[in-house]
Amino acid sequence: MCKKISILGSTGSIGKQALEVIEKLQDKFEIISLAAGSNVQLLNEQIKKFRPKYAYASDKNAIVGANYVTMEEICSNTENDIILVAVSGRIGLKPTITAINNGIDIALANKETLVMAGDIVMNLAKAKGVNILPVDSEHSAIHQCIKDLSMLDKLIITASGGPFLNKSIEDMKNATVEQALAHPRWNMGKKITVDSATLMNKGLEVIEAHHLFNMSYDNIEVVVHPQSIVHSAVEYKDGSVIAQLGLPSMHIPIQYAITYPNRMEGIKSKSFSFSQIARLDFQEPDWNKFKALSMAYEAGRIGGSATVCLNAANEEAVFAFLKGKIKLFDIIDSVEKMMKTHKVVINPTLDEIFEIDNEIRTKTRELF
Ligand code: NDP
Ligand code: MG
């Protein structure tokens, strides 16, 4: 059977790797639409190669070879069996809701969607019978390990520790943009790479896991594992721990999400060998150095709009850091300031979420 798929964010790190997976599995997929932001040159090359009917880019007139549609229109087209949401930031939320409302399965890379509106998204998906299939490698690992959700005791999420794992707090405080972007294991978009340096990414992933697997924060554990071979694990009530392992590659989780419930042959560069890996290390995160992680747990436990605040303040501060306006630790200070003054709204509506998101972004920008 040929699955009909659309990709939001086809020119990004996840989007490009998804197209590599699809190219390998060509007769299994038909691409209905591709959406990008400003990289129309690459989008047009992708259109030429994959021949989607529809495409979106910020500049509508620059698209060659496909019919222009908005991301909302892409997600309203019930021709799609599945939509891969791989745009970065808050722009992923609305199209995801639209696709769920139209009964289309979601392969979700965009974690901000669940951090901002996890309750709304998961409840809607349940009501519509839509699958939310995780692309994030840790969540894909957990998804692959779960047989019976009700028998789980806890989720164990691994973290590589990022580029500052073995550096001092002082080194980290004075880190340049270049140092923060030098991730030892993964080659990703800039925003998530900075989040991986502060471990905010792991914090966002804890919130993402809470929503995806309906697990309380007390039963989600983070462990630092520098080799990034164990992608995450689950512990069952009978004491059995099941982990998913593999060489670090986003092709695997992307492929598992879009081919689910099947497994297919993948892009495998070499065979896995325990003896070549030789050792796997695990350690508790340094909560002092990586305050972002405890802040994310706290926001998650408070719930409601607290995670909207966390996400919005963090994203704006990361952009300011990338522009050279602030230092790496100012990101954490800014988020802390915003969290302290935010008046939490319990069960916010989608409109309230966007309102709060805008308000926090404006206030965060005023800090710099
Ligand atoms: P990138 O920055 O590499 O890619 C972002 C994509 O979104 C690009 O295609 C970009 O288009 C598109 N985009 C940006 N703004 C707009 C807009 N206004 N309208 C339409 N499209 C837009 O990010 P990543 O691929 O690294 O990450 C994407 C998401 O996946 C993030 O939420 C991230 O947290 C998550 N994720 C990523 C992982 C990874 O390994 N990269 C791992 C796990 C999760 P253009 O470039 O054309 O402007
Ligand atoms: Mg991840």
XYZ file of C-alpha atoms and ligand atoms in Angstrom:
417
model
C 0.000 0.000 0.000
C 1.201 3.485 -0.850
C 0.918 6.009 1.984
C 0.071 9.596 1.102
C 2.180 12.029 3.030
C 2.829 15.757 3.344
C 5.842 17.327 5.032
C 5.815 20.645 6.841
C 9.408 21.883 7.100
C 10.811 19.827 4.213
C 13.902 22.051 3.912
C 14.956 21.607 7.554
C 17.179 19.027 9.205
C 14.309 16.597 9.899
C 12.523 17.389 6.624
C 15.569 16.628 4.475
C 16.245 13.358 6.299
C 12.568 12.397 5.917
C 12.912 12.848 2.156
C 15.997 10.604 2.195
C 13.939 7.928 3.970
C 11.094 8.321 1.470
C 13.488 8.220 -1.476
C 14.758 4.861 -0.242
C 11.189 3.581 0.223
C 9.926 5.256 -2.933
C 7.114 2.888 -3.895
C 5.715 3.004 -0.339
C 4.977 6.747 -0.295
C 3.355 9.395 -2.436
C 4.171 12.967 -1.480
C 1.086 15.162 -1.657
C 2.594 18.425 -0.417
C 5.789 20.005 0.833
C 6.041 23.156 2.938
C 9.072 25.311 3.673
C 9.843 28.792 4.945
C 12.387 30.876 3.087
C 14.627 28.296 1.422
C 12.693 28.224 -1.855
C 15.689 27.182 -3.864
C 15.876 23.868 -2.012
C 12.087 23.560 -1.939
C 11.965 23.909 -5.718
C 14.657 21.243 -6.106
C 12.582 18.960 -3.864
C 9.472 19.702 -5.933
C 11.328 18.773 -9.113
C 12.490 15.507 -7.599
C 9.433 14.372 -5.627
C 6.635 15.972 -7.696
C 4.157 16.945 -4.963
C 0.874 18.444 -6.151
C 0.997 21.270 -3.628
C 3.623 23.383 -1.919
C 3.914 26.199 0.559
C 6.700 28.739 1.069
C 6.701 32.158 2.712
C 7.061 33.711 -0.754
C 4.149 32.295 -2.708
C 5.430 33.548 -6.071
C 8.775 31.778 -5.795
C 7.311 28.257 -5.992
C 7.925 26.487 -9.307
C 6.252 23.235 -10.334
C 3.513 22.819 -7.691
C 0.315 24.606 -6.734
C 0.639 27.077 -3.886
C -1.384 26.266 -0.770
C -1.175 27.406 2.855
C -0.064 25.021 5.614
C -3.655 25.089 6.894
C -4.854 23.935 3.463
C -2.238 21.187 3.388
C -3.551 19.937 6.725
C -7.190 20.123 5.610
C -6.576 17.885 2.604
C -7.966 14.494 3.607
C -6.149 12.867 0.713
C -3.239 12.687 3.216
C -2.825 9.567 5.353
C -0.161 11.224 7.464
C 1.496 14.606 7.910
C 5.052 15.024 9.164
C 5.192 18.199 11.250
C 8.856 19.180 11.122
C 8.708 22.965 11.201
C 10.438 24.488 14.193
C 8.780 26.564 16.903
C 5.191 27.602 17.564
C 4.148 27.629 13.896
C 3.701 23.852 14.148
C 0.749 24.006 16.523
C -2.121 25.328 14.370
C -1.545 23.082 11.324
C -1.260 20.069 13.660
C -4.659 20.866 15.199
C -6.149 21.279 11.720
C -4.792 17.916 10.571
C -6.114 16.158 13.690
C -9.520 17.774 13.166
C -9.479 16.283 9.681
C -8.664 12.820 10.996
C -5.126 12.747 9.562
C -2.371 10.943 11.498
C 0.564 13.053 12.667
C 4.264 12.192 12.692
C 5.367 14.793 15.197
C 8.887 16.200 15.291
C 7.792 19.642 16.479
C 7.937 19.228 20.264
C 6.801 22.814 20.865
C 3.305 21.696 19.814
C 2.992 19.442 22.865
C 4.842 21.795 25.198
C 2.415 24.597 24.317
C -0.820 22.658 24.048
C -0.252 19.023 25.007
C -3.599 18.573 26.767
C -5.608 20.042 23.885
C -3.677 18.159 21.198
C -3.749 14.751 22.911
C -7.426 15.002 23.905
C -8.398 16.042 20.392
C -6.353 13.228 18.854
C -8.062 10.723 21.149
C -11.506 12.068 20.272
C -10.753 11.922 16.539
C -8.996 8.552 16.654
C -5.819 10.081 15.275
C -2.331 8.667 15.972
C 0.343 11.071 17.189
C 3.546 9.261 16.243
C 6.693 10.628 17.857
C 9.703 11.484 15.693
C 11.897 12.772 18.516
C 14.420 9.952 18.977
C 13.801 9.498 22.731
C 10.043 9.325 22.295
C 10.342 7.057 19.309
C 12.521 4.799 21.465
C 9.881 4.729 24.206
C 7.139 4.176 21.622
C 9.103 1.195 20.293
C 9.528 -0.232 23.818
C 5.906 0.032 24.906
C 3.637 -2.947 24.695
C 1.235 -2.204 27.532
C 1.057 1.411 28.691
C -0.876 0.492 31.841
C 1.949 -1.751 33.094
C 4.643 0.933 32.895
C 6.291 2.209 36.051
C 8.527 4.865 34.564
C 10.095 6.348 31.472
C 13.868 6.782 31.325
C 14.892 9.490 28.880
C 18.529 9.647 27.882
C 20.421 12.878 27.223
C 23.782 13.153 25.491
C 24.653 16.053 27.770
C 25.495 18.338 24.831
C 28.760 20.187 24.183
C 29.182 21.417 27.790
C 28.840 18.113 29.621
C 32.482 18.088 30.689
C 32.975 21.843 30.825
C 32.806 24.031 33.919
C 29.920 26.389 34.666
C 32.339 29.274 33.989
C 33.171 27.923 30.500
C 29.501 27.521 29.824
C 28.663 31.052 30.967
C 31.145 32.501 28.491
C 30.342 30.130 25.630
C 30.252 31.536 22.127
C 27.448 30.789 19.666
C 29.875 28.594 17.771
C 30.677 26.498 20.869
C 26.989 26.108 21.718
C 26.260 24.964 18.167
C 29.005 22.313 18.193
C 26.858 19.379 19.307
C 28.962 16.231 19.761
C 26.368 13.723 18.479
C 23.560 15.265 16.444
C 23.444 17.648 13.517
C 20.194 19.584 13.960
C 18.590 22.994 13.386
C 20.095 25.902 15.358
C 17.292 26.401 17.867
C 17.209 22.797 19.075
C 21.020 22.675 19.115
C 21.198 25.604 21.547
C 18.448 23.925 23.615
C 20.606 20.804 23.705
C 23.520 22.833 25.071
C 21.459 24.169 28.011
C 19.545 20.887 28.354
C 16.310 22.842 27.873
C 15.763 20.426 24.994
C 15.657 17.566 27.505
C 13.254 19.578 29.637
C 10.943 20.117 26.655
C 11.228 16.381 25.948
C 10.143 15.527 29.494
C 7.000 17.621 28.952
C 6.533 16.025 25.517
C 6.816 12.541 27.076
C 4.330 13.420 29.817
C 1.708 14.209 27.173
C 2.508 11.471 24.658
C 2.546 8.643 27.195
C 0.252 10.102 29.868
C 2.968 9.660 32.488
C 3.277 11.750 35.663
C 6.414 13.856 36.018
C 7.488 11.870 39.085
C 7.774 8.820 36.840
C 9.895 10.405 34.123
C 13.617 10.199 34.762
C 16.435 11.820 32.801
C 19.834 10.153 32.644
C 22.921 11.506 30.902
C 24.345 9.028 28.433
C 27.115 10.646 26.363
C 27.396 7.937 23.682
C 23.764 8.394 22.487
C 23.396 4.688 21.792
C 20.558 3.946 24.216
C 17.880 6.296 22.888
C 15.592 5.851 25.923
C 14.012 3.073 27.991
C 10.927 2.087 29.951
C 10.617 0.230 33.217
C 7.658 -2.097 33.644
C 5.887 -2.788 36.943
C 7.441 -6.267 37.020
C 10.933 -4.738 37.076
C 11.803 -5.442 33.475
C 13.578 -2.572 31.709
C 13.340 -2.360 27.926
C 15.514 0.062 25.995
C 15.844 0.894 22.327
C 19.402 1.093 21.025
C 21.031 1.985 17.763
C 23.719 4.115 16.197
C 22.678 7.777 16.421
C 20.635 8.515 13.302
C 17.380 10.429 12.911
C 16.523 8.302 9.856
C 15.404 5.507 12.182
C 12.837 7.405 14.292
C 11.577 9.339 11.265
C 11.080 6.101 9.350
C 9.423 4.303 12.267
C 6.917 7.168 12.665
C 5.926 7.353 9.017
C 5.843 3.598 8.348
C 4.123 2.722 11.669
C 2.770 0.142 12.458
C 5.185 -1.553 10.047
C 8.940 -1.789 10.065
C 10.745 -1.524 6.770
C 14.266 -1.813 5.498
C 16.084 1.428 6.209
C 19.104 3.554 5.458
C 21.641 1.586 7.460
C 25.258 2.575 7.023
C 26.729 -0.206 9.164
C 25.675 -3.021 11.410
C 25.395 -2.477 15.152
C 28.168 -3.973 17.241
C 28.271 -3.961 21.049
C 31.937 -4.888 21.073
C 32.868 -1.962 18.836
C 30.934 0.435 21.051
C 32.728 -1.168 24.023
C 31.207 0.978 26.739
C 28.018 2.784 27.617
C 28.129 5.411 30.393
C 25.281 6.779 32.457
C 25.210 9.541 35.035
C 22.762 11.793 36.810
C 22.368 15.242 35.229
C 24.176 18.099 36.959
C 21.097 20.017 38.116
C 23.196 23.008 39.108
C 24.771 23.448 35.697
C 21.640 22.599 33.764
C 18.976 24.602 35.589
C 16.804 24.582 32.465
C 16.002 20.958 33.138
C 14.623 21.570 36.638
C 12.741 24.630 35.365
C 11.040 22.503 32.728
C 10.043 19.874 35.308
C 8.651 22.642 37.480
C 6.675 24.194 34.618
C 5.352 20.779 33.656
C 4.221 20.028 37.197
C 2.449 23.391 37.457
C 0.821 22.692 34.105
C -1.670 25.005 32.346
C 0.022 27.975 30.727
C 3.296 27.516 32.665
C 4.802 25.467 29.853
C 3.626 28.036 27.280
C 5.568 30.640 29.254
C 8.640 28.405 29.517
C 8.646 27.687 25.787
C 8.002 31.259 24.606
C 10.601 32.848 26.897
C 13.151 30.211 25.972
C 12.612 30.512 22.218
C 12.938 34.310 22.241
C 16.035 34.141 24.451
C 17.619 31.513 22.184
C 17.045 33.771 19.157
C 18.694 36.665 21.060
C 21.650 34.415 21.948
C 22.020 33.327 18.321
C 22.091 37.014 17.301
C 24.896 37.608 19.809
C 22.757 39.887 22.004
C 22.982 37.830 25.212
C 25.141 35.133 26.814
C 24.200 31.490 27.096
C 23.243 31.669 30.783
C 21.088 34.749 30.116
C 18.720 32.356 28.338
C 18.083 30.555 31.608
C 17.880 33.796 33.608
C 15.325 35.200 31.156
C 13.163 32.099 31.352
C 13.379 32.164 35.150
C 12.309 35.819 35.266
C 9.339 35.179 33.002
C 8.288 32.095 34.954
C 8.398 34.005 38.259
C 6.030 36.735 37.124
C 3.701 34.654 34.971
C 0.143 34.269 36.265
C -0.706 30.705 35.347
C -3.953 30.026 33.495
C -5.258 26.517 34.177
C -6.688 24.767 31.102
C -6.055 27.604 28.640
C -7.936 27.599 25.337
C -5.960 27.668 22.094
C -6.645 31.409 21.733
C -5.414 32.017 25.277
C -2.303 29.958 24.554
C -1.418 32.131 21.560
C -2.203 35.300 23.529
C 0.054 34.231 26.401
C 2.722 33.113 23.956
C 2.726 36.577 22.308
C 2.709 38.400 25.617
C 5.653 36.412 27.012
C 7.656 36.855 23.816
C 7.184 40.633 23.911
C 8.154 40.789 27.596
C 11.188 38.573 27.046
C 12.421 40.731 24.167
C 12.133 43.784 26.424
C 14.764 42.205 28.685
C 17.521 42.520 26.083
P 15.355 23.344 11.116
O 15.577 24.723 11.609
O 16.473 22.616 10.493
O 14.138 23.320 10.090
C 12.966 24.044 10.299
C 12.045 23.904 9.114
O 10.886 24.724 9.353
C 12.654 24.382 7.794
O 12.148 23.601 6.749
C 12.121 25.801 7.694
O 12.053 26.279 6.382
C 10.729 25.594 8.233
N 10.135 26.857 8.667
C 10.657 27.770 9.515
N 9.835 28.839 9.616
C 8.775 28.582 8.809
C 7.595 29.296 8.481
N 7.319 30.496 9.012
N 6.716 28.715 7.621
C 6.972 27.511 7.092
N 8.075 26.788 7.363
C 8.965 27.328 8.204
O 14.786 22.542 12.370
P 14.899 20.978 12.690
O 14.593 20.177 11.479
O 16.129 20.710 13.439
O 13.709 20.806 13.746
C 12.346 20.839 13.363
C 11.503 20.441 14.563
O 11.825 19.098 14.903
C 11.780 21.278 15.820
O 10.590 21.477 16.506
C 12.731 20.406 16.622
O 12.598 20.611 18.013
C 12.259 19.013 16.243
N 13.294 17.971 16.344
C 14.417 18.026 15.570
C 15.397 17.057 15.670
C 16.596 17.068 14.774
O 17.379 16.103 14.808
N 16.810 18.075 13.966
C 15.283 15.962 16.647
C 14.046 15.977 17.382
C 13.102 16.964 17.247
P 13.223 27.176 5.677
O 14.520 26.553 6.084
O 12.891 26.982 4.229
O 13.066 28.567 6.143
Mg 15.344 14.321 21.122
